[in-house]
């Protein structure tokens, strides 16, 4: 309970009663505190815990969240176990958690069996909907497609595709191959590294030899940091690989990983729903990255819904989302009742100093997880006709 100001005794009793009348609601937190993607996981966890503190301090909120945490320690096999423990050993029916798509897919059977809901606060590769998952970060039409639409006309259509050897890398690069073909370009190379691998010398030599127009980086954690450092060194040897000529582009790189990248990231591009203005301090009204903002939004939307109906479970969410707008760090946010994906801004940022400079922004882009509304002529323009002799 926050420190009580000095009030008349009779008034203090009323205020204390007000706090006591809050309904305690257990909520699951499932983020790793160690492992290859610890920086991202820590950002998500910080956003979720910040939102829980704000809900609990809000005298107008009728609920008080109690966090029930499990730490999978970066081990994909422990996410299902941790999720099952939360749902079995507490009254929590909603879990904020998971970073990788592999961990998300591991917990879905547990959620389906136990009747729980995962609020997923990270970008993902699309082509999935599940009644037990609320997708609170971007899907391909909110990151990869607009990123290519920005990069191709400015740098060229020929790309080199990198990825960590798991679902995010495979599936994002699969879509990227189709986009490059639609843009009239070619894939100059496609390579994968095991999670945690930092030997990137072969990747650098292949990129040097094939001379793409851009590099799509779907590497995770230490693999990404090592690659960006080696790519910066390549740029000092060959000006073709400087960011103003051949940028590294990403859909999952945010401010929370910039300290691990350092100067090697300067000038490269990333897409997402939110970038913190590097010129302003992080405060209670701002968030340090889109991961933090998304996890924060997940908790605040859940609090809004449970304040209206404390018994809301996974089957009730489509009705709870229908014709509603929620206040979030992204602005007023809608969640599609059919797909349970959020409408989000699309922002392209360029690394500058210790943050990102916003270079392109679209407001309120509706989710299209299966790219069913994708139109190559809208993204890349109509193909030019070739004269046949």
CSV table of C-alpha atoms in Angstrom, one decimal:
chain,number,residue,atom,x,y,z
A,1,UNK,CA,0.0,0.0,0.0
A,2,UNK,CA,1.4,3.5,-0.9
A,3,UNK,CA,2.4,5.7,2.1
A,4,UNK,CA,-0.7,7.3,3.6
A,5,UNK,CA,-0.8,11.1,3.7
A,6,UNK,CA,-1.7,12.8,7.0
A,7,UNK,CA,-5.5,12.9,7.0
A,8,UNK,CA,-8.2,13.2,9.7
A,9,UNK,CA,-8.7,9.9,11.4
A,10,UNK,CA,-12.3,9.4,10.0
A,11,UNK,CA,-11.1,10.1,6.4
A,12,UNK,CA,-8.1,7.8,6.8
A,13,UNK,CA,-10.5,5.0,7.6
A,14,UNK,CA,-12.5,5.6,4.4
A,15,UNK,CA,-9.3,5.6,2.3
A,16,UNK,CA,-8.0,2.4,3.9
A,17,UNK,CA,-11.4,0.8,3.3
A,18,UNK,CA,-11.2,1.8,-0.3
A,19,UNK,CA,-7.9,0.0,-0.7
A,20,UNK,CA,-9.2,-3.1,1.1
A,21,UNK,CA,-12.1,-3.3,-1.2
A,22,UNK,CA,-9.9,-3.9,-4.3
A,23,UNK,CA,-10.4,-7.3,-5.7
A,24,UNK,CA,-7.1,-9.3,-5.7
A,25,UNK,CA,-6.5,-10.9,-9.1
A,26,UNK,CA,-3.5,-13.2,-9.7
A,27,UNK,CA,-1.8,-12.8,-13.1
A,28,UNK,CA,0.9,-14.9,-14.6
A,29,UNK,CA,4.3,-13.5,-15.6
A,30,UNK,CA,6.4,-15.9,-17.8
A,31,UNK,CA,9.7,-14.3,-18.8
A,32,UNK,CA,13.2,-15.7,-18.7
A,33,UNK,CA,15.8,-13.8,-16.6
A,34,UNK,CA,18.7,-15.3,-18.5
A,35,UNK,CA,19.6,-16.8,-21.9
A,36,UNK,CA,20.2,-15.6,-25.4
A,37,UNK,CA,17.3,-13.1,-25.5
A,38,UNK,CA,17.6,-11.8,-21.9
A,39,UNK,CA,17.6,-8.1,-22.8
A,40,UNK,CA,14.3,-8.5,-24.7
A,41,UNK,CA,12.8,-10.6,-21.9
A,42,UNK,CA,13.8,-8.1,-19.3
A,43,UNK,CA,12.2,-5.3,-21.2
A,44,UNK,CA,8.9,-7.2,-21.5
A,45,UNK,CA,9.0,-8.1,-17.8
A,46,UNK,CA,9.7,-4.5,-16.8
A,47,UNK,CA,6.8,-3.3,-18.8
A,48,UNK,CA,4.4,-5.8,-17.3
A,49,UNK,CA,5.5,-5.1,-13.7
A,50,UNK,CA,5.3,-1.4,-14.3
A,51,UNK,CA,1.7,-1.8,-15.5
A,52,UNK,CA,0.8,-4.0,-12.5
A,53,UNK,CA,2.2,-1.3,-10.1
A,54,UNK,CA,0.2,1.4,-11.9
A,55,UNK,CA,-3.0,-0.6,-11.8
A,56,UNK,CA,-2.5,-1.3,-8.1
A,57,UNK,CA,-1.8,2.4,-7.3
A,58,UNK,CA,-4.9,3.5,-9.2
A,59,UNK,CA,-7.7,4.3,-6.7
A,60,UNK,CA,-10.3,4.1,-9.4
A,61,UNK,CA,-9.4,0.6,-10.4
A,62,UNK,CA,-11.4,-2.0,-8.5
A,63,UNK,CA,-8.8,-4.7,-8.9
A,64,UNK,CA,-5.3,-5.3,-7.5
A,65,UNK,CA,-3.0,-7.6,-9.5
A,66,UNK,CA,-0.8,-10.1,-7.8
A,67,UNK,CA,2.1,-11.3,-10.0
A,68,UNK,CA,2.7,-15.1,-10.1
A,69,UNK,CA,6.1,-15.5,-11.8
A,70,UNK,CA,8.0,-18.4,-13.3
A,71,UNK,CA,11.4,-18.1,-14.9
A,72,UNK,CA,12.1,-20.6,-17.8
A,73,UNK,CA,15.8,-19.5,-17.7
A,74,UNK,CA,15.9,-19.2,-21.5
A,75,UNK,CA,15.2,-22.9,-21.9
A,76,UNK,CA,12.4,-23.6,-24.5
A,77,UNK,CA,11.4,-26.8,-22.7
A,78,UNK,CA,10.6,-25.0,-19.5
A,79,UNK,CA,7.9,-22.6,-20.9
A,80,UNK,CA,5.2,-25.2,-21.0
A,81,UNK,CA,6.1,-26.4,-17.5
A,82,UNK,CA,6.2,-22.8,-16.1
A,83,UNK,CA,2.9,-22.0,-17.7
A,84,UNK,CA,1.3,-25.2,-16.4
A,85,UNK,CA,2.5,-24.4,-12.9
A,86,UNK,CA,1.0,-20.9,-13.0
A,87,UNK,CA,-2.4,-22.1,-14.1
A,88,UNK,CA,-2.4,-25.1,-11.7
A,89,UNK,CA,-0.9,-23.6,-8.6
A,90,UNK,CA,-2.7,-20.2,-8.7
A,91,UNK,CA,-6.0,-18.7,-9.7
A,92,UNK,CA,-4.4,-16.9,-12.6
A,93,UNK,CA,-6.1,-17.5,-16.0
A,94,UNK,CA,-4.1,-14.8,-17.9
A,95,UNK,CA,-0.4,-15.0,-18.5
A,96,UNK,CA,1.8,-12.2,-19.8
A,97,UNK,CA,4.8,-13.9,-21.3
A,98,UNK,CA,7.0,-15.6,-23.9
A,99,UNK,CA,9.5,-13.9,-26.2
A,100,UNK,CA,10.3,-16.4,-29.0
A,101,UNK,CA,7.7,-18.0,-31.3
A,102,UNK,CA,9.0,-21.4,-30.2
A,103,UNK,CA,8.1,-20.6,-26.6
A,104,UNK,CA,4.7,-19.3,-27.6
A,105,UNK,CA,3.9,-22.5,-29.5
A,106,UNK,CA,5.1,-24.6,-26.6
A,107,UNK,CA,2.6,-23.0,-24.1
A,108,UNK,CA,-0.4,-23.0,-26.5
A,109,UNK,CA,-1.4,-26.7,-25.7
A,110,UNK,CA,-1.2,-26.0,-22.0
A,111,UNK,CA,-3.4,-22.9,-22.4
A,112,UNK,CA,-5.9,-24.9,-24.4
A,113,UNK,CA,-6.1,-27.7,-21.9
A,114,UNK,CA,-6.3,-25.4,-18.8
A,115,UNK,CA,-8.4,-22.6,-20.2
A,116,UNK,CA,-5.8,-19.9,-20.0
A,117,UNK,CA,-4.8,-16.9,-22.1
A,118,UNK,CA,-1.4,-15.8,-23.2
A,119,UNK,CA,-0.8,-12.1,-23.8
A,120,UNK,CA,2.1,-12.1,-26.3
A,121,UNK,CA,4.1,-8.8,-26.4
A,122,UNK,CA,6.7,-9.5,-29.1
A,123,UNK,CA,6.7,-9.2,-32.9
A,124,UNK,CA,6.1,-12.5,-34.7
A,125,UNK,CA,6.1,-14.0,-38.2
A,126,UNK,CA,2.3,-14.1,-38.7
A,127,UNK,CA,0.2,-16.9,-40.1
A,128,UNK,CA,-1.3,-17.9,-36.7
A,129,UNK,CA,-4.4,-17.2,-34.7
A,130,UNK,CA,-5.4,-18.9,-31.6
A,131,UNK,CA,-8.4,-18.3,-29.2
A,132,UNK,CA,-6.0,-18.6,-26.3
A,133,UNK,CA,-3.5,-15.9,-27.4
A,134,UNK,CA,-3.8,-12.1,-27.7
A,135,UNK,CA,-1.1,-10.8,-30.1
A,136,UNK,CA,-0.1,-7.4,-28.8
A,137,UNK,CA,2.9,-6.6,-31.0
A,138,UNK,CA,3.3,-6.5,-34.7
A,139,UNK,CA,2.7,-9.1,-37.4
A,140,UNK,CA,4.2,-9.0,-41.0
A,141,UNK,CA,1.9,-6.3,-42.5
A,142,UNK,CA,2.8,-4.1,-39.5
A,143,UNK,CA,6.6,-4.5,-39.8
A,144,UNK,CA,8.2,-6.6,-42.6
A,145,UNK,CA,6.0,-5.5,-45.5
A,146,UNK,CA,6.2,-1.7,-44.8
A,147,UNK,CA,9.9,-2.0,-44.1
A,148,UNK,CA,10.5,-3.5,-47.5
A,149,UNK,CA,8.2,-0.9,-49.0
A,150,UNK,CA,10.5,1.8,-47.6
A,151,UNK,CA,13.9,0.1,-48.3
A,152,UNK,CA,13.5,-1.3,-51.8
A,153,UNK,CA,12.9,2.0,-53.7
A,154,UNK,CA,15.7,3.7,-51.8
A,155,UNK,CA,18.4,1.0,-51.8
A,156,UNK,CA,17.4,-1.7,-54.3
A,157,UNK,CA,15.5,-5.0,-54.3
A,158,UNK,CA,18.3,-7.5,-53.9
A,159,UNK,CA,18.6,-8.8,-50.3
A,160,UNK,CA,20.7,-11.2,-48.2
A,161,UNK,CA,18.6,-13.0,-45.5
A,162,UNK,CA,19.9,-14.0,-42.1
A,163,UNK,CA,18.2,-15.8,-39.3
A,164,UNK,CA,18.6,-17.7,-36.1
A,165,UNK,CA,17.8,-21.3,-36.8
A,166,UNK,CA,14.2,-21.5,-35.5
A,167,UNK,CA,10.7,-20.4,-36.4
A,168,UNK,CA,11.1,-16.6,-36.4
A,169,UNK,CA,14.0,-16.8,-38.8
A,170,UNK,CA,12.6,-19.4,-41.1
A,171,UNK,CA,9.1,-17.9,-41.5
A,172,UNK,CA,10.1,-14.3,-41.7
A,173,UNK,CA,12.7,-15.1,-44.4
A,174,UNK,CA,10.0,-17.1,-46.2
A,175,UNK,CA,7.8,-14.1,-46.5
A,176,UNK,CA,10.9,-11.9,-47.3
A,177,UNK,CA,11.7,-14.2,-50.3
A,178,UNK,CA,8.2,-13.6,-51.7
A,179,UNK,CA,8.5,-9.8,-51.2
A,180,UNK,CA,11.9,-9.7,-52.9
A,181,UNK,CA,10.4,-11.5,-55.9
A,182,UNK,CA,7.5,-9.2,-56.0
A,183,UNK,CA,9.9,-6.2,-56.0
A,184,UNK,CA,11.7,-7.7,-59.0
A,185,UNK,CA,14.9,-8.5,-57.0
A,186,UNK,CA,16.8,-11.6,-56.1
A,187,UNK,CA,17.8,-13.3,-52.9
A,188,UNK,CA,21.6,-13.1,-52.9
A,189,UNK,CA,21.9,-15.5,-50.0
A,190,UNK,CA,20.0,-17.0,-47.1
A,191,UNK,CA,21.9,-18.3,-44.0
A,192,UNK,CA,21.0,-19.5,-40.5
A,193,UNK,CA,23.0,-19.7,-37.2
A,194,UNK,CA,22.2,-21.8,-34.1
A,195,UNK,CA,20.8,-19.7,-31.3
A,196,UNK,CA,23.7,-18.2,-29.4
A,197,UNK,CA,26.3,-18.7,-32.2
A,198,UNK,CA,28.7,-15.8,-32.5
A,199,UNK,CA,31.0,-17.0,-35.3
A,200,UNK,CA,29.7,-14.9,-38.2
A,201,UNK,CA,32.8,-14.9,-40.4
A,202,UNK,CA,31.3,-17.0,-43.1
A,203,UNK,CA,28.2,-14.8,-43.3
A,204,UNK,CA,30.4,-11.7,-43.7
A,205,UNK,CA,32.4,-13.3,-46.5
A,206,UNK,CA,29.3,-14.4,-48.4
A,207,UNK,CA,27.7,-10.9,-48.1
A,208,UNK,CA,31.0,-9.4,-49.3
A,209,UNK,CA,31.0,-11.7,-52.3
A,210,UNK,CA,27.3,-11.3,-53.3
A,211,UNK,CA,27.0,-7.5,-52.7
A,212,UNK,CA,23.3,-7.2,-51.8
A,213,UNK,CA,21.4,-4.0,-51.6
A,214,UNK,CA,20.3,-4.7,-48.0
A,215,UNK,CA,20.7,-7.4,-45.3
A,216,UNK,CA,17.6,-8.6,-43.5
A,217,UNK,CA,18.7,-9.5,-40.0
A,218,UNK,CA,16.6,-12.1,-38.1
A,219,UNK,CA,19.4,-13.2,-35.8
A,220,UNK,CA,18.7,-13.2,-32.1
A,221,UNK,CA,20.7,-11.9,-29.2
A,222,UNK,CA,24.5,-12.5,-29.2
A,223,UNK,CA,24.4,-13.7,-32.8
A,224,UNK,CA,22.9,-10.4,-33.9
A,225,UNK,CA,25.4,-8.4,-31.8
A,226,UNK,CA,28.4,-10.2,-33.3
A,227,UNK,CA,27.1,-9.9,-36.8
A,228,UNK,CA,26.5,-6.1,-36.5
A,229,UNK,CA,30.0,-5.6,-35.1
A,230,UNK,CA,31.5,-7.6,-38.0
A,231,UNK,CA,29.4,-5.8,-40.6
A,232,UNK,CA,30.6,-2.5,-39.3
A,233,UNK,CA,34.2,-3.6,-39.7
A,234,UNK,CA,33.3,-4.7,-43.3
A,235,UNK,CA,32.0,-1.2,-44.0
A,236,UNK,CA,35.3,0.3,-43.0
A,237,UNK,CA,37.0,-1.9,-45.7
A,238,UNK,CA,34.4,-1.5,-48.4
A,239,UNK,CA,32.1,1.6,-48.6
A,240,UNK,CA,29.4,-0.5,-50.3
A,241,UNK,CA,28.5,-1.9,-46.9
A,242,UNK,CA,28.1,1.4,-45.1
A,243,UNK,CA,24.5,1.8,-43.8
A,244,UNK,CA,23.8,4.7,-46.2
A,245,UNK,CA,24.4,2.3,-49.2
A,246,UNK,CA,23.6,-1.3,-47.9
A,247,UNK,CA,21.7,-1.1,-44.5
A,248,UNK,CA,21.0,-3.9,-42.1
A,249,UNK,CA,17.2,-4.0,-41.6
A,250,UNK,CA,15.2,-5.7,-38.8
A,251,UNK,CA,11.7,-6.2,-37.5
A,252,UNK,CA,12.7,-7.0,-33.9
A,253,UNK,CA,15.6,-4.7,-33.0
A,254,UNK,CA,14.7,-2.1,-30.3
A,255,UNK,CA,16.3,0.3,-27.9
A,256,UNK,CA,16.7,-2.4,-25.2
A,257,UNK,CA,19.5,-4.1,-27.2
A,258,UNK,CA,21.4,-1.0,-28.4
A,259,UNK,CA,23.7,-1.0,-25.3
A,260,UNK,CA,24.9,-4.5,-26.4
A,261,UNK,CA,25.4,-3.3,-30.0
A,262,UNK,CA,27.1,0.0,-29.4
A,263,UNK,CA,28.4,2.1,-32.3
A,264,UNK,CA,28.1,-0.8,-34.7
A,265,UNK,CA,24.4,-0.2,-35.1
A,266,UNK,CA,24.6,3.4,-36.2
A,267,UNK,CA,22.5,4.2,-39.3
A,268,UNK,CA,20.8,0.8,-39.6
A,269,UNK,CA,17.0,0.4,-39.7
A,270,UNK,CA,14.3,-1.3,-37.7
A,271,UNK,CA,10.5,-1.4,-37.9
A,272,UNK,CA,8.0,-1.6,-35.1
A,273,UNK,CA,5.0,0.1,-33.5
A,274,UNK,CA,7.0,2.3,-31.1
A,275,UNK,CA,10.4,3.9,-30.7
A,276,UNK,CA,11.2,6.1,-27.7
A,277,UNK,CA,12.3,9.6,-28.6
A,278,UNK,CA,16.0,9.4,-27.7
A,279,UNK,CA,16.0,13.2,-26.9
A,280,UNK,CA,13.5,12.7,-24.0
A,281,UNK,CA,14.0,10.9,-20.7
A,282,UNK,CA,12.0,7.8,-20.0
A,283,UNK,CA,9.2,8.6,-17.5
A,284,UNK,CA,6.0,7.1,-16.2
A,285,UNK,CA,4.4,8.3,-19.4
A,286,UNK,CA,6.9,6.8,-21.8
A,287,UNK,CA,8.5,3.5,-22.3
A,288,UNK,CA,12.1,2.5,-23.2
A,289,UNK,CA,11.2,0.2,-26.1
A,290,UNK,CA,8.2,-1.4,-28.0
A,291,UNK,CA,8.7,-4.6,-25.9
A,292,UNK,CA,8.2,-2.7,-22.7
A,293,UNK,CA,5.3,-0.7,-24.2
A,294,UNK,CA,3.6,-3.8,-25.5
A,295,UNK,CA,3.8,-5.7,-22.2
A,296,UNK,CA,2.6,-2.6,-20.4
A,297,UNK,CA,-0.4,-2.3,-22.8
A,298,UNK,CA,-1.2,-6.0,-22.3
A,299,UNK,CA,-1.6,-5.6,-18.5
A,300,UNK,CA,-3.5,-2.3,-18.8
A,301,UNK,CA,-6.0,-3.7,-21.3
A,302,UNK,CA,-6.5,-6.8,-19.2
A,303,UNK,CA,-7.1,-4.6,-16.1
A,304,UNK,CA,-9.7,-2.6,-18.1
A,305,UNK,CA,-11.5,-5.8,-19.1
A,306,UNK,CA,-11.4,-7.5,-15.7
A,307,UNK,CA,-12.6,-4.3,-14.0
A,308,UNK,CA,-15.8,-4.6,-16.1
A,309,UNK,CA,-16.1,-8.4,-15.7
A,310,UNK,CA,-13.7,-10.1,-13.2
A,311,UNK,CA,-14.6,-13.5,-14.5
A,312,UNK,CA,-13.6,-12.8,-18.1
A,313,UNK,CA,-11.8,-15.8,-19.6
A,314,UNK,CA,-10.5,-16.8,-23.0
A,315,UNK,CA,-14.0,-17.5,-24.4
A,316,UNK,CA,-15.2,-14.1,-23.4
A,317,UNK,CA,-12.4,-12.0,-25.0
A,318,UNK,CA,-14.0,-11.6,-28.5
A,319,UNK,CA,-17.0,-9.8,-26.9
A,320,UNK,CA,-14.7,-7.8,-24.6
A,321,UNK,CA,-12.7,-6.6,-27.6
A,322,UNK,CA,-15.7,-5.9,-29.8
A,323,UNK,CA,-16.3,-2.2,-30.6
A,324,UNK,CA,-13.7,-1.2,-28.0
A,325,UNK,CA,-10.7,1.1,-28.0
A,326,UNK,CA,-8.1,0.9,-25.3
A,327,UNK,CA,-5.7,3.6,-24.2
A,328,UNK,CA,-2.1,2.3,-24.5
A,329,UNK,CA,1.4,3.6,-25.1
A,330,UNK,CA,0.6,3.2,-28.9
A,331,UNK,CA,-2.4,5.5,-28.7
A,332,UNK,CA,-6.0,4.2,-28.8
A,333,UNK,CA,-5.7,0.6,-29.7
A,334,UNK,CA,-8.3,-1.8,-31.0
A,335,UNK,CA,-8.0,-5.6,-30.9
A,336,UNK,CA,-9.6,-7.6,-33.7
A,337,UNK,CA,-12.2,-9.9,-32.1
A,338,UNK,CA,-11.7,-12.6,-34.8
A,339,UNK,CA,-7.9,-12.8,-34.9
A,340,UNK,CA,-7.1,-11.2,-31.4
A,341,UNK,CA,-4.3,-9.1,-33.0
A,342,UNK,CA,-3.9,-5.4,-32.2
A,343,UNK,CA,-4.2,-2.4,-34.5
A,344,UNK,CA,-0.8,-0.6,-34.2
A,345,UNK,CA,1.2,2.2,-35.6
A,346,UNK,CA,4.0,1.3,-38.1
A,347,UNK,CA,7.2,3.2,-37.4
A,348,UNK,CA,10.5,2.8,-39.2
A,349,UNK,CA,13.4,4.0,-37.1
A,350,UNK,CA,17.1,4.6,-37.9
A,351,UNK,CA,19.7,4.0,-35.1
A,352,UNK,CA,21.1,7.4,-34.1
A,353,UNK,CA,23.2,7.8,-31.0
A,354,UNK,CA,21.7,5.8,-28.2
A,355,UNK,CA,18.2,5.5,-29.7
A,356,UNK,CA,16.2,5.6,-33.0
A,357,UNK,CA,15.3,8.6,-35.1
A,358,UNK,CA,11.8,8.2,-36.5
A,359,UNK,CA,12.0,8.4,-40.4
A,360,UNK,CA,8.5,7.0,-41.3
A,361,UNK,CA,5.2,6.6,-39.5
A,362,UNK,CA,1.8,5.3,-40.3
A,363,UNK,CA,-1.0,5.4,-37.7
A,364,UNK,CA,-3.4,2.7,-36.8
A,365,UNK,CA,-2.6,-0.1,-39.2
A,366,UNK,CA,-5.1,-2.9,-38.9
A,367,UNK,CA,-3.5,-6.4,-38.4
A,368,UNK,CA,-3.4,-8.8,-41.4
A,369,UNK,CA,-1.6,-11.8,-39.9
A,370,UNK,CA,-2.2,-14.0,-43.0
A,371,UNK,CA,-1.4,-11.2,-45.5
A,372,UNK,CA,-4.7,-11.8,-47.1
A,373,UNK,CA,-5.0,-8.1,-48.1
A,374,UNK,CA,-1.4,-7.7,-49.3
A,375,UNK,CA,-1.2,-6.0,-52.8
A,376,UNK,CA,2.3,-5.9,-54.3
A,377,UNK,CA,1.3,-2.9,-56.5
A,378,UNK,CA,0.5,-0.9,-53.4
A,379,UNK,CA,3.8,-1.8,-51.7
A,380,UNK,CA,6.2,-1.7,-54.7
A,381,UNK,CA,4.3,0.0,-57.5
A,382,UNK,CA,3.1,-1.7,-60.7
A,383,UNK,CA,5.7,-3.7,-62.6
A,384,UNK,CA,7.1,-2.1,-65.6
A,385,UNK,CA,6.2,-3.7,-69.0
A,386,UNK,CA,9.2,-5.0,-71.0
A,387,UNK,CA,9.2,-4.7,-74.8
A,388,UNK,CA,9.5,-8.1,-76.5
A,389,UNK,CA,11.5,-7.9,-79.7
